[in-house]
XYZ file of C-alpha atoms in Angstrom:
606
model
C 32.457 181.319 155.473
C 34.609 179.929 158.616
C 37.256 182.567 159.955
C 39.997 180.325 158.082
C 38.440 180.719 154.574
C 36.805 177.358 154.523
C 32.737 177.449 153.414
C 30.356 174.728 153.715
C 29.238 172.847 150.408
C 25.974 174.087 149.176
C 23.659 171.896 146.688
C 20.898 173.125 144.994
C 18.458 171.102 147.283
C 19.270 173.234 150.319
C 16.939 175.279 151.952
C 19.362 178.244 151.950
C 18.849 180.528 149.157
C 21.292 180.670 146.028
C 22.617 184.451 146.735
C 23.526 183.330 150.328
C 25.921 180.802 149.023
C 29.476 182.805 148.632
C 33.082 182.413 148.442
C 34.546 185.640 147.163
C 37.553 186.176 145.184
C 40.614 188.013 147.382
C 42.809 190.530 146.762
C 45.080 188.034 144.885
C 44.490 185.398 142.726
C 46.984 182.554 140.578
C 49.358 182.890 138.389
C 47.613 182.473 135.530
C 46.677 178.758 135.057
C 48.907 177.887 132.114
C 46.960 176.228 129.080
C 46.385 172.724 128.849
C 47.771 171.141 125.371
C 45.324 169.671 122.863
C 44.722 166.385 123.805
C 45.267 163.380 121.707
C 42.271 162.659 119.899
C 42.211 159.087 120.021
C 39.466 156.194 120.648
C 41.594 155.619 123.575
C 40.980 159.203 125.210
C 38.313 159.764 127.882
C 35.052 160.433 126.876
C 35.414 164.032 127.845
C 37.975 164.440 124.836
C 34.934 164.049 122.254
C 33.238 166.759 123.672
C 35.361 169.470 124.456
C 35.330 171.150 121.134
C 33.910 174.312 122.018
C 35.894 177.015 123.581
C 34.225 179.720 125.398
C 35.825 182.000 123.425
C 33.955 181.709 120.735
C 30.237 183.083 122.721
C 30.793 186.415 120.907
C 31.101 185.393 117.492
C 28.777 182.562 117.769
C 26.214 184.866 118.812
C 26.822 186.724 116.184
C 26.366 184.126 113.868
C 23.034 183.053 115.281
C 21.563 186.597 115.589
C 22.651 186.995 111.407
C 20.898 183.537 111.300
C 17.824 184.248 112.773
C 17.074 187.186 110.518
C 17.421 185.444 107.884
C 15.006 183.204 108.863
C 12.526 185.874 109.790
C 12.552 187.524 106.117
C 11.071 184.054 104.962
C 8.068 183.748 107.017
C 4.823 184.399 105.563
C 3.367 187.357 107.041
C 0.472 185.992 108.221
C 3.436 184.136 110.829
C 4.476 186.917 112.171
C 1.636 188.169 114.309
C 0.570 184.245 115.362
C 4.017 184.006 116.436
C 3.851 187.243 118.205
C 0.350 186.727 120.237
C 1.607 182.691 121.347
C 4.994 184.563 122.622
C 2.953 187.445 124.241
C 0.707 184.258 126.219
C 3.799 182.234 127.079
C 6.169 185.113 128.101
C 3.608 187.690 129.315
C 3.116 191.247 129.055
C 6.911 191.796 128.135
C 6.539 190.504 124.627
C 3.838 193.264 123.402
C 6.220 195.575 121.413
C 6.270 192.535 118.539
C 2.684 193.025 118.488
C 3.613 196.596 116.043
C 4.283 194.825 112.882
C 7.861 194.967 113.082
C 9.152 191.534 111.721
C 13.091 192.094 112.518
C 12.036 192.577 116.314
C 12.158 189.094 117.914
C 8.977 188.007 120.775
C 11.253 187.672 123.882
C 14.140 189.771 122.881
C 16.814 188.575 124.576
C 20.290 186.667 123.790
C 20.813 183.116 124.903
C 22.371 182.515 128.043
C 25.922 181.145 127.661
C 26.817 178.227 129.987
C 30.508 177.056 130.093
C 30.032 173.564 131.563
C 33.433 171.408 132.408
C 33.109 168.673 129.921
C 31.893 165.633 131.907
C 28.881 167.864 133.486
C 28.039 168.993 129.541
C 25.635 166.514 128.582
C 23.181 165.697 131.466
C 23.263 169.515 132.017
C 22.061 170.555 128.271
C 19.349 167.964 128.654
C 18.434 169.252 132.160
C 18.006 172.769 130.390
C 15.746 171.325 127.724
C 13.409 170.810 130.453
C 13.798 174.618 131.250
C 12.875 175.072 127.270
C 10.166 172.896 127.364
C 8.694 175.244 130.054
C 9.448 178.599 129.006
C 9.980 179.755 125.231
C 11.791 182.739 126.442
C 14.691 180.678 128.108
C 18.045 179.788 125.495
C 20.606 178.276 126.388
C 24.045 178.053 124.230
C 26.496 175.388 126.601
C 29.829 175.602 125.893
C 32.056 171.966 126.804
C 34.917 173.915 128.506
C 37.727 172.920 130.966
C 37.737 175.357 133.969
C 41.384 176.220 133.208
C 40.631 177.752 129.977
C 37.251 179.226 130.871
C 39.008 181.007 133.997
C 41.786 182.158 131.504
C 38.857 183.196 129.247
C 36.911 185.205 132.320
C 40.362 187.059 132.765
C 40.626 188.122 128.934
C 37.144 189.513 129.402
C 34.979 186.366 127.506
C 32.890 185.456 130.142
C 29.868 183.252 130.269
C 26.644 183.827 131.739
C 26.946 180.446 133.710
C 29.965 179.097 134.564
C 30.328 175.035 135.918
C 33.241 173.974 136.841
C 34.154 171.243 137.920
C 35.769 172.053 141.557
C 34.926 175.705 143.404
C 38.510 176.220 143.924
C 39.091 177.566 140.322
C 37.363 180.460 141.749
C 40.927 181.032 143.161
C 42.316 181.560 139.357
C 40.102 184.441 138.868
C 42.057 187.849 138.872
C 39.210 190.579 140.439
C 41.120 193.494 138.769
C 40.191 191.718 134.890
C 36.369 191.570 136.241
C 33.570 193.280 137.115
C 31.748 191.954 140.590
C 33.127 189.164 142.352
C 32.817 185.564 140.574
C 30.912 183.621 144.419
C 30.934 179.854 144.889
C 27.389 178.980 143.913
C 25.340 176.066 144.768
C 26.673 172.272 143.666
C 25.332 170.295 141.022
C 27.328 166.927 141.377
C 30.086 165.557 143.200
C 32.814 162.774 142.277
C 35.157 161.971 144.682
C 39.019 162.220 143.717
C 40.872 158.540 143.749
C 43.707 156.933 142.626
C 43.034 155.130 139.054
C 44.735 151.974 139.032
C 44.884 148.929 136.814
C 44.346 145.066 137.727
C 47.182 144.308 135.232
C 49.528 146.821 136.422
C 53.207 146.303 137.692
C 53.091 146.633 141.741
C 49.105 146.311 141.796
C 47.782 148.808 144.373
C 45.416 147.435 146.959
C 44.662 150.379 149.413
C 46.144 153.888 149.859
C 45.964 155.449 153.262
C 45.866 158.606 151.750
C 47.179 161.675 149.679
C 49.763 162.899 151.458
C 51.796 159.273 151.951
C 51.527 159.487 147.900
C 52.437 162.428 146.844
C 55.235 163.031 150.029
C 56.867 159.936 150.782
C 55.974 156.544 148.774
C 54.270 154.778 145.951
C 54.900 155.210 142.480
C 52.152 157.651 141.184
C 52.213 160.009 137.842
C 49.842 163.469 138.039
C 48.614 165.378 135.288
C 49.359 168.976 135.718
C 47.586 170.459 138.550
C 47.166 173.816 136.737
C 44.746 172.271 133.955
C 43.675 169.230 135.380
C 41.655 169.668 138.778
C 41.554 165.579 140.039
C 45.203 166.275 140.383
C 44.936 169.584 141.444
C 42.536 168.498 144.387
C 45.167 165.547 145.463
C 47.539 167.670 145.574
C 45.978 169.947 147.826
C 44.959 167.048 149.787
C 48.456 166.174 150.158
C 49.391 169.364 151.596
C 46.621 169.229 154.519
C 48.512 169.383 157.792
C 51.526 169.582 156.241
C 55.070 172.127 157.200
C 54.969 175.043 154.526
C 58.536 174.171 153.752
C 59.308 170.619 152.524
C 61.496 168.257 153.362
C 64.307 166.271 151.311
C 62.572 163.175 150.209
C 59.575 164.984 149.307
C 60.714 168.027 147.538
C 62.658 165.277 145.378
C 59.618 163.145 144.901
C 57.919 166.546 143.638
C 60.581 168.119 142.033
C 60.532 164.499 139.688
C 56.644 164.422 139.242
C 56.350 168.045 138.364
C 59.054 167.755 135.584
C 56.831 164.433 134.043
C 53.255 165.314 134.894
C 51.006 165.065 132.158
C 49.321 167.953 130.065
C 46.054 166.404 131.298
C 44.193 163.425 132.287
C 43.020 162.612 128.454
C 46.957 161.599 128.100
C 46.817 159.901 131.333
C 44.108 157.646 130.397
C 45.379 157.394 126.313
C 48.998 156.118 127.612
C 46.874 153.641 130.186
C 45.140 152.138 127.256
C 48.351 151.965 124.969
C 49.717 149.653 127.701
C 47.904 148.590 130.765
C 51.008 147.450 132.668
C 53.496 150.056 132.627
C 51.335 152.939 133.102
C 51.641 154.100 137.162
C 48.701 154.863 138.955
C 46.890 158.575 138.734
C 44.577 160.670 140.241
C 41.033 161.017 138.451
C 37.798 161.332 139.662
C 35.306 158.057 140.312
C 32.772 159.565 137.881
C 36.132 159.926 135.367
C 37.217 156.327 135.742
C 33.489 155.068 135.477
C 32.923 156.820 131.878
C 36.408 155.714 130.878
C 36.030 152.022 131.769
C 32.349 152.456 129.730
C 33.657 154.127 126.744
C 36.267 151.164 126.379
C 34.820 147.979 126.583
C 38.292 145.929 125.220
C 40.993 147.545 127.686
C 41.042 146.382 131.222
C 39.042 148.204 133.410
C 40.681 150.971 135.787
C 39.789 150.311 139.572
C 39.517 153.356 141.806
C 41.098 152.913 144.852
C 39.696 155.283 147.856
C 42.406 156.279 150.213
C 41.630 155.652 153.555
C 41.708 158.597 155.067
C 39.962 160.462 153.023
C 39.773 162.411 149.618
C 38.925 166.028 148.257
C 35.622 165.767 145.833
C 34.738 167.358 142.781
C 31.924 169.755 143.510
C 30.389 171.103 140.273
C 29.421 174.386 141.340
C 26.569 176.349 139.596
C 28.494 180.403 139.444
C 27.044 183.074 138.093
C 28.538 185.919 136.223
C 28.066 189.028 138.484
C 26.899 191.605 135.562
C 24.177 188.954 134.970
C 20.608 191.004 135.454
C 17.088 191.163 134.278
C 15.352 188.672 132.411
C 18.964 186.851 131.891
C 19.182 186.225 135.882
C 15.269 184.989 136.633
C 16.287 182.628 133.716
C 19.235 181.346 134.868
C 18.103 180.952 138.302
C 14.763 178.719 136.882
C 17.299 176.581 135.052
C 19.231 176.540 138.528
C 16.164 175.257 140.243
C 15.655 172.607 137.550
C 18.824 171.187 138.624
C 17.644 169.749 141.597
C 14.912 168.460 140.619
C 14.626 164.326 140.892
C 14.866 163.564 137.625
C 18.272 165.702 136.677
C 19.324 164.490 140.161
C 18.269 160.988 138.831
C 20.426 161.529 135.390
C 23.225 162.610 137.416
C 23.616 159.774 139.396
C 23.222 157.508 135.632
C 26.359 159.805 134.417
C 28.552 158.778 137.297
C 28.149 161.548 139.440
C 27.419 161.108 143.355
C 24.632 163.724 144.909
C 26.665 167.169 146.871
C 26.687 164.686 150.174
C 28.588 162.534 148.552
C 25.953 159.657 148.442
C 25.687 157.358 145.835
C 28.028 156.505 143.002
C 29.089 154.460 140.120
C 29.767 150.546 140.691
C 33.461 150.418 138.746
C 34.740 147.256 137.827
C 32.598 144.951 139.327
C 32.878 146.951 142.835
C 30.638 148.999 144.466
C 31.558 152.635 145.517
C 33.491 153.071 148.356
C 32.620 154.561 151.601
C 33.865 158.650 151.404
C 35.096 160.302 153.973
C 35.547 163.871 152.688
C 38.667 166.169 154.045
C 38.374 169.649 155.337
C 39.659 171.281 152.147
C 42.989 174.085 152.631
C 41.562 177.993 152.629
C 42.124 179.919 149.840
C 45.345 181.281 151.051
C 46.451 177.585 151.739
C 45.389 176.859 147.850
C 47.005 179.923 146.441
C 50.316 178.526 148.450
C 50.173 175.085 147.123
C 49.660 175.807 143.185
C 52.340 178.397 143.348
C 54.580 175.773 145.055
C 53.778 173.417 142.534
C 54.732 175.801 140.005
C 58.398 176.855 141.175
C 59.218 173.293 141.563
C 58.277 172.702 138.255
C 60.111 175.979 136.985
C 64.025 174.734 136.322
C 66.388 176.305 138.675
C 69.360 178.679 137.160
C 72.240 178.643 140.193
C 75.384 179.786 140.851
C 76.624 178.228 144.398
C 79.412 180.541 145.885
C 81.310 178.298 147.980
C 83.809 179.770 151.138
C 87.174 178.352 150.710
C 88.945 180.206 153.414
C 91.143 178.737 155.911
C 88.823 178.213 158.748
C 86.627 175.838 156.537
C 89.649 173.308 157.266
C 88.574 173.395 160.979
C 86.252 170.695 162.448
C 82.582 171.025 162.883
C 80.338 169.574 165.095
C 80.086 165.920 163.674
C 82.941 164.410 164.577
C 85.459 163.565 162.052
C 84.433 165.912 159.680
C 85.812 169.188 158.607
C 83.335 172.457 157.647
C 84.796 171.988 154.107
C 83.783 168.198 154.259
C 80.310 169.061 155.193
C 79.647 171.876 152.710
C 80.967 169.206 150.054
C 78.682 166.854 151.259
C 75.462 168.628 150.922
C 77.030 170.046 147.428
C 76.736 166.685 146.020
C 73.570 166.063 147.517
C 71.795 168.752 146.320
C 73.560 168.878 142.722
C 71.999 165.042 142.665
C 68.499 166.268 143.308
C 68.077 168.908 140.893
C 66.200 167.905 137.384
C 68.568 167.894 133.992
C 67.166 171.286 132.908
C 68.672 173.476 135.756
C 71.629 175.369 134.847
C 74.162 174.844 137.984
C 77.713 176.663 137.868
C 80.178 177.323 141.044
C 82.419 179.427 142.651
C 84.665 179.528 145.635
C 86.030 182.521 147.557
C 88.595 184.032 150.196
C 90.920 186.519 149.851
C 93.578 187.008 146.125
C 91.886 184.251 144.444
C 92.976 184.304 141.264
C 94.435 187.291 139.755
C 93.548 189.805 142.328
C 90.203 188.694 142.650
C 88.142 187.254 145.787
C 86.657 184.570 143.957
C 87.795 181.644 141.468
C 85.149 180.612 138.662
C 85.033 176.539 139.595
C 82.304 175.974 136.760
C 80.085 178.066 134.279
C 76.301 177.749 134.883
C 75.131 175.708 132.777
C 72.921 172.873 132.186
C 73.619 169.698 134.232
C 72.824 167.429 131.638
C 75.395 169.638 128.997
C 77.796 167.071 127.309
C 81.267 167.723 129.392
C 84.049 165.690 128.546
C 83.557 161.762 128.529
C 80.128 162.664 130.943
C 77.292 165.562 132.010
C 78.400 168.841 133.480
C 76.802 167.216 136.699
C 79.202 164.829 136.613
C 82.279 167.671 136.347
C 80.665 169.507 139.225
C 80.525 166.424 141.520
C 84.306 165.862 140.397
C 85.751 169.680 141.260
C 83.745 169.815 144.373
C 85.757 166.445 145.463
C 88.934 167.650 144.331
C 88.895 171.680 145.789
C 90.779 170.998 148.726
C 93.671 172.451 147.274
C 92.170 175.730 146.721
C 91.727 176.321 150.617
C 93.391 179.303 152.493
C 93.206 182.885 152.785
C 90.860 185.189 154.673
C 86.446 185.703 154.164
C 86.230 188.196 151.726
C 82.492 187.517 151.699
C 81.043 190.490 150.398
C 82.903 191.960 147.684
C 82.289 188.185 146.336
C 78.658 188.188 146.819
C 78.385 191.170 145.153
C 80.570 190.101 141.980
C 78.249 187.037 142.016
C 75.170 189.163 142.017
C 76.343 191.170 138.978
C 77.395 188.091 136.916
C 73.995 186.728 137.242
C 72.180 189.857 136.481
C 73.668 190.291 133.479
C 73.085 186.493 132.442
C 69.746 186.740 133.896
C 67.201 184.282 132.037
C 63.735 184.699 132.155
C 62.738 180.907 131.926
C 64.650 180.041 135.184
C 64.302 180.940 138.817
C 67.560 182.857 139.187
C 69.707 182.697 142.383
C 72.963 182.102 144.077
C 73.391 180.077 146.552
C 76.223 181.117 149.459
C 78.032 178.909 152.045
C 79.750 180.577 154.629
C 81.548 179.531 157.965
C 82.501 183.413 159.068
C 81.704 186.764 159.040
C 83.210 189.191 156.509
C 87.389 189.770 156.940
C 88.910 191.457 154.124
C 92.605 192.689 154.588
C 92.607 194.467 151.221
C 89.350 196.656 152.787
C 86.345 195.690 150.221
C 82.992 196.129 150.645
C 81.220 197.141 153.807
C 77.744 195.980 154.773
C 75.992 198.585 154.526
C 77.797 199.227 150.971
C 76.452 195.623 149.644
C 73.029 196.219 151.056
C 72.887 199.780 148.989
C 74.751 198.247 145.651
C 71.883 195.492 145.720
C 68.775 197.643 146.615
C 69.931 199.457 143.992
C 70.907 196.943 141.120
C 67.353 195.394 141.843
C 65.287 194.921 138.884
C 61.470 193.518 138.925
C 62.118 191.829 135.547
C 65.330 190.309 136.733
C 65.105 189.274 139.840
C 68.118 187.015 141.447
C 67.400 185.974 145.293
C 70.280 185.197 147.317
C 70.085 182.284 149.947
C 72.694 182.259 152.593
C 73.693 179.193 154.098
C 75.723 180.181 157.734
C 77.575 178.080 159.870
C 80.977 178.435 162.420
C 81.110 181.732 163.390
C 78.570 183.285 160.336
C 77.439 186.469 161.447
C 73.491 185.240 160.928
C 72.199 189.079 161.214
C 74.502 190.080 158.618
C 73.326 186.684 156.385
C 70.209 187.523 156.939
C 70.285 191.084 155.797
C 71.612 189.853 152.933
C 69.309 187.460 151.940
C 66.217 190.113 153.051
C 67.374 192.786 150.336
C 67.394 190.028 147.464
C 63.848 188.099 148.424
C 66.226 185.181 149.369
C 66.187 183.319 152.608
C 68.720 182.699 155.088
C 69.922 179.732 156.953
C 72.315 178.950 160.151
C 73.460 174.971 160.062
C 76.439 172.572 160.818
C 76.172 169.624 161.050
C 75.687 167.068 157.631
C 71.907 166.387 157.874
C 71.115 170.176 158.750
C 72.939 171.352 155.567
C 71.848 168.957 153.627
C 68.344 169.715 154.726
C 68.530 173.924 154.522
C 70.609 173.478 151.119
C 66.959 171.612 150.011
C 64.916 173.788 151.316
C 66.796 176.241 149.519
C 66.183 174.466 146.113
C 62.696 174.620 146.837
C 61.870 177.909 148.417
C 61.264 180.236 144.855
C 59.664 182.976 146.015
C 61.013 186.183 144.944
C 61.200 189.519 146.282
């Protein structure tokens, strides 16, 4: 491994050996990939649909099951069976097997329990017939392969199911293993296969796509493209990681809007990506899938129009099928697992590979797709772990609705003009309100307030709008339509002094209290000054305390400050610190507009 977390791609052909070949699992790992949805189980689904009907939860009690099986079996043999059976195991498995040899017809010749393979579907089929060979060999060696999709058999590692064997079908699900829920560290082992991520396109499809220069340009700034959701589905997982490559950690307007919309309608996986392209070839946007993907799905349906796979130019991220043991694996279990291992690069599995689809771990080869040959690959250095971890978890807050309450400063400096000429603070603040409350997805709840000094009955701050969902009926409209019509007409409501801090910390209480736990809480505060409060209030160091105090792991509310004029940006910043929340200093319309995004987008919490 490189100093930056990146490792070179091992195949089983190497001359290295298979324990040199590691990427270990840090001191953090995902969020817990979330589970995919059961698939629609239609003719139109990928092949992979068919046969991904075994879960690998179900190792214990199938070996149960087998184990009650096979002694029934045993109590039916003639007896004369018993020691034949017991001197041909004792030739083919050596000295180990001479304890049948006593007579006792419930022990078994070779003693041991199958080894349990979860395979990623694809990879399930030319790798149960490549252990055959491993059968054919050795009567000792059983093998039970499970067809499993690396997001459930990394949730199942976690809940303390694990295989044997584990393929899936990228190394970087390695990254959703938690090392406090296992025993050993889960290494990046040796690669089977690789398939190449590209975009699936149709011939017949609206705005027919004729190159892509490449991952990031589709995901960040053009092209219409749907995903499948990157914490199930790993084609889209690996574009989007691709996307981020070079890439600012904090993301820009057009992007986080393009994200913020394809997160809300990914797809639970690429079965329902490829079922909705063969319900209607024309209206169905392009998607990422892998080459090996689109070549089994253009097989398995002979009457839809084929999907093209379109490289983009600058390269892709690959599939990498990745042979991982389980670390408690030992014994006989291990020297059997490593022979099948071996068979796997032999030329004839190698040979079946490349018939399934699959290109070799160089990324030679490939499947012709329709009526084209495969495309020349030019493979990206892949993000670090800590890079990986980043982007999922970005993923996921964008796709996580946003619960906010803007507090807005209405005192009588925000009349004064800023920097951009012809424009008031207030007019600048109102013109990155409306920007932002056009960006955010119908399921956020949105609600506002503005402040100064004696309000409205005594109070600092005047409730504009609940928080509540921007898509709520309101009137003759939405509620985002009420909020874009107060924030035009709140002129009248300017005046007074910056009681900032006794109204940040009424703010924080509200939204405590209505905390809800499907939302990224926060409040949002614009500000042209520092704290000035007549009536006395709230001093700094008071807030700070009342909000280190108040803070509550299960109900966590950030606050983002927004500063311009003459903010106090130590005192914002403070702020923001205590709460997890970040803290910004802008004035004129694009640099608002552009923190108040950033904003949006930065979830983290404290």
């Amino acid at each position: 491994m490189s100093g930056d977390g990146r490792t070179r791609r091992h195949d089983l052909w190497d001359d290295d050996e298979f324990e040199g070949t590691t990427d270990p699992v840090g001191s953090s790992a995902d969020p817990e990939p979330a589970a995919d949805p059961e698939p629609e189980t239609t003719a139109a689904a990928a092949p992979a649909a068919a046969a991904a009907t075994t879960k690998g939860d179900e190792f214990p009690s199938r070996r149960a099951h087998r184990q009650q099986a096979k002694d029934d079996q045993r109590k039916k043999r003639p007896a004369w069976l018993v020691p034949v059976a017991a001197v041909v195991a004792l030739a083919l498995c050596g000295g180990g097997a001479f304890a049948a040899l006593g007579g006792d017809d419930t022990e078994t010749a070779c003693g041991g329990e199958a080894i349990t393979v979860a395979a990623t579907p694809e990879i399930a089929v030319p790798l149960e017939e490549a252990l055959d060979k491993v059968k054919e060999g050795d009567e000792c060696a059983e093998f039970e392969v499970s067809s499993t999709s690396a997001a459930d058999a990394a949730r199942n590692i976690n809940d303390g199911q694990a295989p044997d064997v584990w393929i899936p079908d990228s190394s970087t699900w390695i990254d959703a293993i938690d090392p406090d829920a296992t025993k050993g560290q889960w290494l990046q082992g040796q690669s089977i296969a690789t398939s190449p991520v590209v975009l699936a396109t149709g011939a017949d499809q609206q705005g027919e796509v004729a190159q892509v220069q490449s991952w990031g340009n589709l995901l960040n700034t053009e092209g219409g493209l749907r995903m499948a959701n990157p914490d199930t589905d790993t084609a889209s997982r690996l574009a989007f990681h691709a996307s981020r490559i070079g890439q600012p950690d904090r993301i820009g307007l057009e992007t986080g809007e393009r994200l913020i919309f394809m997160s809300r309608f990914a797809a639970p996986s690429l079965n329902k990506l490829l079922a909705d392209y063969t319900a209607d070839q024309k209206k169905t946007q392009p998607f990422p899938a892998s080459e090996q993907q689109i070549a089994a799905y253009n097989e398995d349906n002979p009457d839809v129009t084929p999907l093209r796979a379109v490289m983009p130019k600058k390269g892709t991220l690959s599939l990498d099928y990745p042979w991982i043991m389980n670390p408690e694996l030992k014994g006989d279990a291990l020297a059997i697992a490593d022979r099948a291992r071996t068979e796997l690069g032999t030329v004839e599995t190698r040979e079946a590979l490349t018939e399934a689809g699959f290109r070799d771990s160089n990324g030679s080869g490939g499947p012709e797709i329709a009526g084209q040959a495969p495309a020349e690959l030019t493979e990206l250095d892949p993000l670090d772990r800590n890079e990986r971890l980043d982007a999922v978890d970005q993923w996921d807050k964008m796709r996580t609705d946003m619960r906010m309450l803007a507090v807005i400063d209405a005192s009588g400096s925000m009349k004064w003009d800023s920097p951009s000429p012809g424009m008031t603070r207030w007019e600048v603040t109102k013109g990155s309100l409306t920007k932002g409350a056009g960006i955010l997805p119908d399921g956020s709840q949105v609600g506002a307030w503005i402040f100064s000094t004696d309000q409205a009955k005594g109070r600092d701050y005047r409730e504009l709008s609940p928080v509540t969902r921007l898509d709520a009926k309101a009137g003759s409209g939405t509620h985002r339509d009420r909020l874009r019509s107060l924030v035009k007409n709140s002129d009248r409501y300017l005046g007074g002094d910056t009681a900032l801090y006794d109204s940040i910390w009424a703010a924080h209480q509200k939204m405590v209290k209505e905390y809800d736990p499907d939302y990224v809480n926060s409040i949002v505060v614009f500000t042209d000054g520092e704290n000035d409060d007549p009536n006395g209030g709230l001093s700094l160091n008071q807030l700070l305390k009342k909000l280190d105090d108040a803070y509550d792991a299960k109900k966590p509310v950030r606050i983002i400050t927004i500063g311009m004029g003459e903010a106090n940006p130590t005192a914002l910043q403070k702020i923001s610190d205590e709460t997890g929340g970040t803290s910004y200093i802008a004035e004129t319309p694009d640099d608002i507009e552009r923190v108040f995004v950033q904003a949006l987008l930065a979830r983290s919490g404290r």
